[in-house]
């Protein structure tokens, strides 16, 4: 979708990829859960505020980095932006430098 957008709108330099409002049904597969602070060993239940049991900042930033890398291969002059709130909380523990 992003590649198609930049193809159709070459005048744009940035595309935003952001977390949805409200309850987001985050993936609970072993590969995704392994990126969580508990490495997927804890119980996955929403808290009283409908938030995931722990921050999923690392998995979100890994996802955004992957999107940016794929877009950058086709459009090296374009940017992917994101912002964090709700389930994307404290600092990430393993961002890839330079992305």
Coordinates of N, CA and C in Angstrom, one line a residue:
X1 N 0.8 -1.2 0.0 CA 0.0 0.0 0.0 C 0.9 1.3 0.0
X2 N 1.9 1.3 0.8 CA 2.8 2.4 0.9 C 3.5 2.6 -0.4
X3 N 4.0 1.5 -1.0 CA 4.7 1.7 -2.3 C 3.8 2.2 -3.4
X4 N 2.6 1.7 -3.4 CA 1.6 2.2 -4.4 C 1.3 3.7 -4.1
X5 N 1.2 4.1 -2.9 CA 0.9 5.5 -2.5 C 2.0 6.4 -3.1
X6 N 3.3 6.0 -2.8 CA 4.4 6.8 -3.3 C 4.5 6.8 -4.8
X7 N 4.1 5.7 -5.4 CA 4.1 5.7 -6.9 C 3.1 6.6 -7.5
X8 N 1.9 6.7 -6.8 CA 0.8 7.5 -7.3 C 1.0 9.0 -6.9
X9 N 1.8 9.2 -5.8 CA 2.0 10.6 -5.3 C 3.4 10.9 -5.0
X10 N 4.2 11.0 -6.1 CA 5.7 11.2 -5.9 C 6.0 12.5 -5.2
X11 N 5.1 13.4 -5.1 CA 5.4 14.7 -4.4 C 5.4 14.5 -2.9
X12 N 4.9 13.5 -2.4 CA 5.0 13.2 -0.9 C 6.3 12.6 -0.6
X13 N 6.8 13.0 0.6 CA 8.1 12.5 1.1 C 7.9 11.6 2.3
X14 N 6.8 11.6 3.0 CA 6.6 10.9 4.2 C 5.2 10.2 4.2
X15 N 5.2 9.0 4.8 CA 4.0 8.2 5.0 C 4.0 7.8 6.5
X16 N 2.8 8.1 7.1 CA 2.7 7.8 8.5 C 2.1 6.4 8.8
X17 N 2.7 5.6 9.6 CA 2.2 4.3 10.1 C 2.1 4.4 11.6
X18 N 0.8 4.4 12.1 CA 0.6 4.6 13.5 C -0.3 3.6 14.1
X19 N -0.2 3.5 15.4 CA -1.0 2.5 16.2 C -2.5 3.0 16.2
X20 N -3.4 2.1 16.1 CA -4.8 2.4 16.1 C -5.3 2.8 17.5
X21 N -6.3 3.6 17.5 CA -6.9 3.9 18.8 C -7.8 2.7 19.3
X22 N -8.0 2.6 20.6 CA -8.9 1.6 21.1 C -8.2 0.3 21.2
X23 N -8.9 -0.8 21.4 CA -8.4 -2.1 21.6 C -7.7 -2.6 20.3
X24 N -6.5 -2.9 20.3 CA -5.8 -3.4 19.2 C -5.5 -4.9 19.5
X25 N -5.9 -5.8 18.6 CA -5.7 -7.2 18.8 C -4.3 -7.6 18.3
X26 N -3.3 -7.4 19.2 CA -1.9 -7.7 18.9 C -1.7 -9.2 18.7
X27 N -0.8 -9.5 17.8 CA -0.5 -10.9 17.6 C 0.0 -11.5 18.8
X28 N -0.4 -12.8 19.1 CA 0.1 -13.5 20.2 C 0.9 -14.7 19.8
X29 N 1.4 -14.8 18.6 CA 2.2 -15.9 18.1 C 3.5 -15.9 18.9
X30 N 4.2 -17.0 18.9 CA 5.5 -17.2 19.6 C 6.5 -16.2 19.1
X31 N 6.6 -15.9 17.8 CA 7.6 -15.0 17.3 C 7.4 -13.6 17.7
X32 N 6.1 -13.1 17.7 CA 5.8 -11.8 18.2 C 6.0 -11.7 19.7
X33 N 5.5 -12.7 20.4 CA 5.6 -12.6 21.9 C 7.0 -12.7 22.4
X34 N 7.9 -13.3 21.6 CA 9.3 -13.3 21.9 C 10.0 -12.0 22.0
X35 N 9.4 -11.0 21.3 CA 9.9 -9.6 21.3 C 9.5 -8.8 22.5
X36 N 8.6 -9.3 23.3 CA 8.0 -8.6 24.5 C 9.0 -8.7 25.6
X37 N 8.9 -7.8 26.6 CA 9.9 -7.8 27.8 C 10.0 -9.2 28.5
X38 N 8.9 -9.9 28.5 CA 9.0 -11.2 29.2 C 9.3 -12.4 28.2
X39 N 9.7 -12.0 27.0 CA 10.1 -13.0 26.0 C 9.0 -14.0 25.7
X40 N 7.8 -13.6 25.9 CA 6.7 -14.5 25.6 C 6.4 -15.5 26.7
X41 N 6.9 -15.4 27.9 CA 6.8 -16.4 28.9 C 5.6 -16.1 29.9
X42 N 5.1 -14.9 29.9 CA 4.0 -14.5 30.8 C 2.7 -14.7 30.2
X43 N 1.7 -14.4 31.0 CA 0.3 -14.5 30.6 C -0.1 -13.3 29.8
X44 N -0.9 -13.5 28.7 CA -1.3 -12.4 27.9 C -2.7 -12.1 28.1
X45 N -3.0 -11.2 29.0 CA -4.3 -10.7 29.3 C -4.3 -9.2 29.4
X46 N -5.4 -8.6 29.0 CA -5.5 -7.1 29.1 C -5.7 -6.8 30.5
X47 N -5.1 -5.6 30.9 CA -5.3 -5.1 32.3 C -6.6 -4.4 32.4
X48 N -6.9 -3.8 33.6 CA -8.1 -3.1 33.9 C -8.4 -1.9 32.9
X49 N -7.4 -1.4 32.3 CA -7.5 -0.3 31.4 C -7.5 -0.7 29.9
X50 N -7.7 -2.0 29.7 CA -7.7 -2.6 28.4 C -6.4 -2.4 27.6
X51 N -5.3 -2.4 28.4 CA -4.0 -2.4 27.8 C -3.3 -3.7 27.9
X52 N -2.4 -4.0 27.0 CA -1.7 -5.2 27.0 C -0.9 -5.3 28.3
X53 N -0.6 -6.6 28.7 CA 0.0 -6.7 30.0 C 1.4 -6.1 30.2
X54 N 2.0 -5.8 29.1 CA 3.4 -5.2 29.2 C 3.6 -4.4 27.9
X55 N 4.5 -3.5 27.9 CA 4.8 -2.7 26.7 C 5.2 -3.6 25.5
X56 N 4.7 -3.2 24.3 CA 5.1 -3.9 23.1 C 5.9 -3.0 22.2
X57 N 6.6 -2.1 22.8 CA 7.4 -1.1 22.1 C 8.4 -1.8 21.1
X58 N 9.1 -2.8 21.6 CA 10.1 -3.4 20.7 C 9.4 -4.0 19.5
X59 N 8.3 -4.7 19.6 CA 7.8 -5.4 18.5 C 7.2 -4.3 17.5
X60 N 6.7 -3.2 18.0 CA 6.2 -2.2 17.2 C 7.3 -1.5 16.4
X61 N 8.4 -1.2 17.1 CA 9.5 -0.6 16.4 C 10.2 -1.5 15.4
X62 N 10.3 -2.8 15.8 CA 10.8 -3.8 14.8 C 10.0 -3.8 13.5
X63 N 8.6 -3.7 13.7 CA 7.7 -3.7 12.6 C 8.0 -2.5 11.7
X64 N 8.0 -1.3 12.4 CA 8.2 0.0 11.7 C 9.6 0.0 10.9
X65 N 10.6 -0.6 11.6 CA 11.9 -0.6 10.9 C 11.8 -1.5 9.7
X66 N 11.1 -2.6 9.8 CA 11.0 -3.5 8.6 C 10.2 -2.8 7.5
X67 N 9.2 -2.1 7.8 CA 8.4 -1.4 6.8 C 9.3 -0.3 6.1
X68 N 10.1 0.5 7.0 CA 10.9 1.5 6.4 C 12.0 0.9 5.6
X69 N 12.6 -0.2 6.0 CA 13.6 -0.9 5.2 C 13.1 -1.3 3.8
X70 N 11.9 -1.9 3.8 CA 11.3 -2.3 2.5 C 11.0 -1.1 1.6
X71 N 10.4 -0.1 2.2 CA 10.1 1.1 1.4 C 11.4 1.7 0.9
X72 N 12.4 1.8 1.8 CA 13.7 2.4 1.4 C 14.4 1.8 0.3
X73 N 14.2 0.5 0.0 CA 14.8 -0.2 -1.1 C 14.2 0.3 -2.4
X74 N 13.0 0.7 -2.4 CA 12.3 1.2 -3.6 C 12.4 2.7 -3.7
X75 N 12.2 3.4 -2.6 CA 12.2 4.8 -2.5 C 13.1 5.3 -1.4
X76 N 14.4 5.4 -1.7 CA 15.4 5.7 -0.7 C 15.3 7.2 -0.2
X77 N 14.5 8.0 -1.0 CA 14.4 9.4 -0.6 C 13.1 9.6 0.2
X78 N 12.3 8.6 0.6 CA 11.1 8.7 1.3 C 11.3 8.3 2.8
X79 N 10.4 8.7 3.6 CA 10.4 8.5 5.0 C 9.2 7.8 5.5
X80 N 9.3 7.0 6.6 CA 8.2 6.4 7.3 C 8.2 7.1 8.7
X81 N 7.1 7.6 9.1 CA 7.0 8.2 10.4 C 6.0 7.4 11.3
X82 N 6.2 7.4 12.6 CA 5.3 6.8 13.5 C 5.3 7.6 14.8
X83 N 4.4 7.3 15.6 CA 4.4 7.8 17.0 C 3.9 6.8 17.9
X84 N 4.2 7.0 19.2 CA 3.9 5.9 20.2 C 2.9 6.4 21.2
X85 N 2.0 5.6 21.6 CA 1.1 5.8 22.7 C 0.4 4.5 23.0
X86 N -0.4 4.5 24.1 CA -1.1 3.4 24.6 C -0.2 2.2 24.9
X87 N -0.2 1.2 24.1 CA 0.6 0.0 24.3 C 2.1 0.1 24.0
X88 N 2.4 1.2 23.3 CA 3.8 1.4 23.0 C 4.3 2.4 24.0
X89 N 5.0 1.9 25.1 CA 5.3 2.7 26.2 C 6.8 3.0 26.4
X90 N 7.4 2.4 27.3 CA 8.8 2.8 27.6 C 9.8 2.6 26.4
X91 N 11.0 3.1 26.6 CA 12.0 2.9 25.6 C 12.1 1.5 25.1
X92 N 12.6 1.4 23.9 CA 12.8 0.0 23.3 C 14.1 -0.5 23.9
X93 N 14.3 -1.8 23.9 CA 15.5 -2.4 24.4 C 16.4 -2.9 23.3
X94 N 15.9 -3.0 22.1 CA 16.8 -3.5 21.0 C 16.4 -2.9 19.7
X95 N 16.4 -1.6 19.6 CA 16.2 -0.9 18.3 C 17.5 -1.2 17.5
X96 N 17.4 -1.2 16.2 CA 18.5 -1.4 15.3 C 19.1 0.0 15.0
X97 N 20.3 0.3 15.4 CA 20.9 1.6 15.2 C 20.9 2.0 13.8
X98 N 20.6 3.3 13.5 CA 20.6 3.8 12.2 C 19.4 3.7 11.4
X99 N 18.3 3.1 12.0 CA 17.1 3.0 11.3 C 16.1 4.1 11.7

